[in-house]
């Protein structure tokens, strides 16, 4: 334990809470961030203990967004104890079963239906207090694709014309995001952050980066998930079903199918460029090579969607010519 001072401090904090009650603490899951999760078992209760270094993680935002979601009856892990200054939490334990673990062709309609219904509740929460998904942030995310994936991972030499193609595509994708209605965005709403629990809706986790942003962002995160892929016609059906739910609940006024699908498709390209950059960075900077296997699936989304729209056709050509995995 001496070689892991944060873990030692976590134990000290837990003992302050539990007193003399014996407990066990075992690793519960891995994460793409600097957070660590442990399962705490004791006679007093069962929790997920979170170690989130405050200099690296948005702990105040996590607590704030937890309360916002919890106030609407959404199934998020209740914060039983917190020590914000040190970045420690004891949360509800939702178990081990991710949506990703149980999704199949037969149950997908039902499971995604529940997840989309929960998302309509999320997107009705006032988002004025959240950070804005600004043009600077949107462009910064897409730069991850250029810097970490193209230049550092693949060693692609970018000509002036290639730089222009990327810049133009990034601008169009940024504008598409900003042109949409701006709502409460979870920002990582996908099968690894939704959990099977004993309610109709999935348990929702990893929402500390929530922002006020584009209407279709969370829907495309879920339906064009970087970790599981579905036939395009099925995705389109789910996306249009979500459009109908949004209009039924008066979250938005009438949006044509064509407009909604374009928003959805281009939003997906922006998110997938960002995700590919993050996967490359996780490998190169953080020594987490396991995420490299998710790049081909994520890149395939871009290659299948980008040729459909004038704004991203040159990007599609660039990727076909320059990107080899």
PDB file of N, CA and C in Angstrom, residues 22 48 53 74 99 114 122 126 161 167 179 185 196 238 283 293 302 310-311:
ATOM      1  N   UNK A  22     -15.296  -4.192   9.912  1.00  0.00           N
ATOM      2  CA  UNK A  22     -14.368  -4.750   8.907  1.00  0.00           C
ATOM      3  C   UNK A  22     -14.957  -4.636   7.500  1.00  0.00           C
ATOM      4  N   UNK A  48     -19.657   1.365  -4.137  1.00  0.00           N
ATOM      5  CA  UNK A  48     -18.537   1.559  -5.048  1.00  0.00           C
ATOM      6  C   UNK A  48     -17.724   2.723  -4.506  1.00  0.00           C
ATOM      7  N   UNK A  53      -8.613  11.597  -8.605  1.00  0.00           N
ATOM      8  CA  UNK A  53      -7.666  12.654  -8.227  1.00  0.00           C
ATOM      9  C   UNK A  53      -8.199  14.036  -8.601  1.00  0.00           C
ATOM     10  N   UNK A  74     -33.992   9.896 -12.185  1.00  0.00           N
ATOM     11  CA  UNK A  74     -33.167   9.057 -13.052  1.00  0.00           C
ATOM     12  C   UNK A  74     -32.272   8.151 -12.211  1.00  0.00           C
ATOM     13  N   UNK A  99     -24.734  -2.580 -20.213  1.00  0.00           N
ATOM     14  CA  UNK A  99     -25.637  -2.825 -21.342  1.00  0.00           C
ATOM     15  C   UNK A  99     -24.895  -3.573 -22.444  1.00  0.00           C
ATOM     16  N   UNK A 114     -35.741   1.650 -23.720  1.00  0.00           N
ATOM     17  CA  UNK A 114     -35.655   2.165 -22.346  1.00  0.00           C
ATOM     18  C   UNK A 114     -34.586   3.247 -22.240  1.00  0.00           C
ATOM     19  N   UNK A 122     -33.572  13.162 -19.509  1.00  0.00           N
ATOM     20  CA  UNK A 122     -32.338  13.930 -19.361  1.00  0.00           C
ATOM     21  C   UNK A 122     -32.417  15.228 -20.156  1.00  0.00           C
ATOM     22  N   UNK A 126     -33.321  21.482 -17.384  1.00  0.00           N
ATOM     23  CA  UNK A 126     -32.688  22.753 -17.758  1.00  0.00           C
ATOM     24  C   UNK A 126     -31.171  22.636 -17.716  1.00  0.00           C
ATOM     25  N   UNK A 161      -3.165  20.904 -48.865  1.00  0.00           N
ATOM     26  CA  UNK A 161      -4.525  20.590 -49.317  1.00  0.00           C
ATOM     27  C   UNK A 161      -5.228  19.665 -48.313  1.00  0.00           C
ATOM     28  N   UNK A 167      -9.720  21.077 -42.127  1.00  0.00           N
ATOM     29  CA  UNK A 167     -10.249  22.313 -41.542  1.00  0.00           C
ATOM     30  C   UNK A 167     -11.668  22.595 -42.014  1.00  0.00           C
ATOM     31  N   UNK A 179     -25.972  24.486 -34.793  1.00  0.00           N
ATOM     32  CA  UNK A 179     -27.270  24.818 -35.399  1.00  0.00           C
ATOM     33  C   UNK A 179     -28.425  24.049 -34.773  1.00  0.00           C
ATOM     34  N   UNK A 185     -26.766  17.471 -22.287  1.00  0.00           N
ATOM     35  CA  UNK A 185     -26.047  16.393 -22.973  1.00  0.00           C
ATOM     36  C   UNK A 185     -25.184  15.635 -21.965  1.00  0.00           C
ATOM     37  N   UNK A 196     -27.304  -2.632 -16.490  1.00  0.00           N
ATOM     38  CA  UNK A 196     -28.504  -3.404 -16.230  1.00  0.00           C
ATOM     39  C   UNK A 196     -28.763  -3.410 -14.729  1.00  0.00           C
ATOM     40  N   UNK A 238     -34.248   3.471 -35.124  1.00  0.00           N
ATOM     41  CA  UNK A 238     -34.152   3.922 -33.738  1.00  0.00           C
ATOM     42  C   UNK A 238     -33.999   5.441 -33.662  1.00  0.00           C
ATOM     43  N   UNK A 283      -3.664   5.057 -26.064  1.00  0.00           N
ATOM     44  CA  UNK A 283      -2.578   4.132 -26.368  1.00  0.00           C
ATOM     45  C   UNK A 283      -1.213   4.801 -26.201  1.00  0.00           C
ATOM     46  N   UNK A 293      -8.370  -1.467 -30.584  1.00  0.00           N
ATOM     47  CA  UNK A 293      -9.254  -2.398 -31.302  1.00  0.00           C
ATOM     48  C   UNK A 293     -10.602  -1.762 -31.639  1.00  0.00           C
ATOM     49  N   UNK A 302     -17.516   6.647 -39.885  1.00  0.00           N
ATOM     50  CA  UNK A 302     -17.205   7.856 -40.663  1.00  0.00           C
ATOM     51  C   UNK A 302     -17.182   7.535 -42.148  1.00  0.00           C
ATOM     52  N   UNK A 310     -22.419  16.682 -48.882  1.00  0.00           N
ATOM     53  CA  UNK A 310     -21.407  17.527 -49.535  1.00  0.00           C
ATOM     54  C   UNK A 310     -20.365  18.065 -48.543  1.00  0.00           C
ATOM     55  N   UNK A 311     -20.806  18.346 -47.319  1.00  0.00           N
ATOM     56  CA  UNK A 311     -19.907  18.936 -46.327  1.00  0.00           C
ATOM     57  C   UNK A 311     -18.760  18.002 -45.928  1.00  0.00           C
TER      58      UNK A 311
END
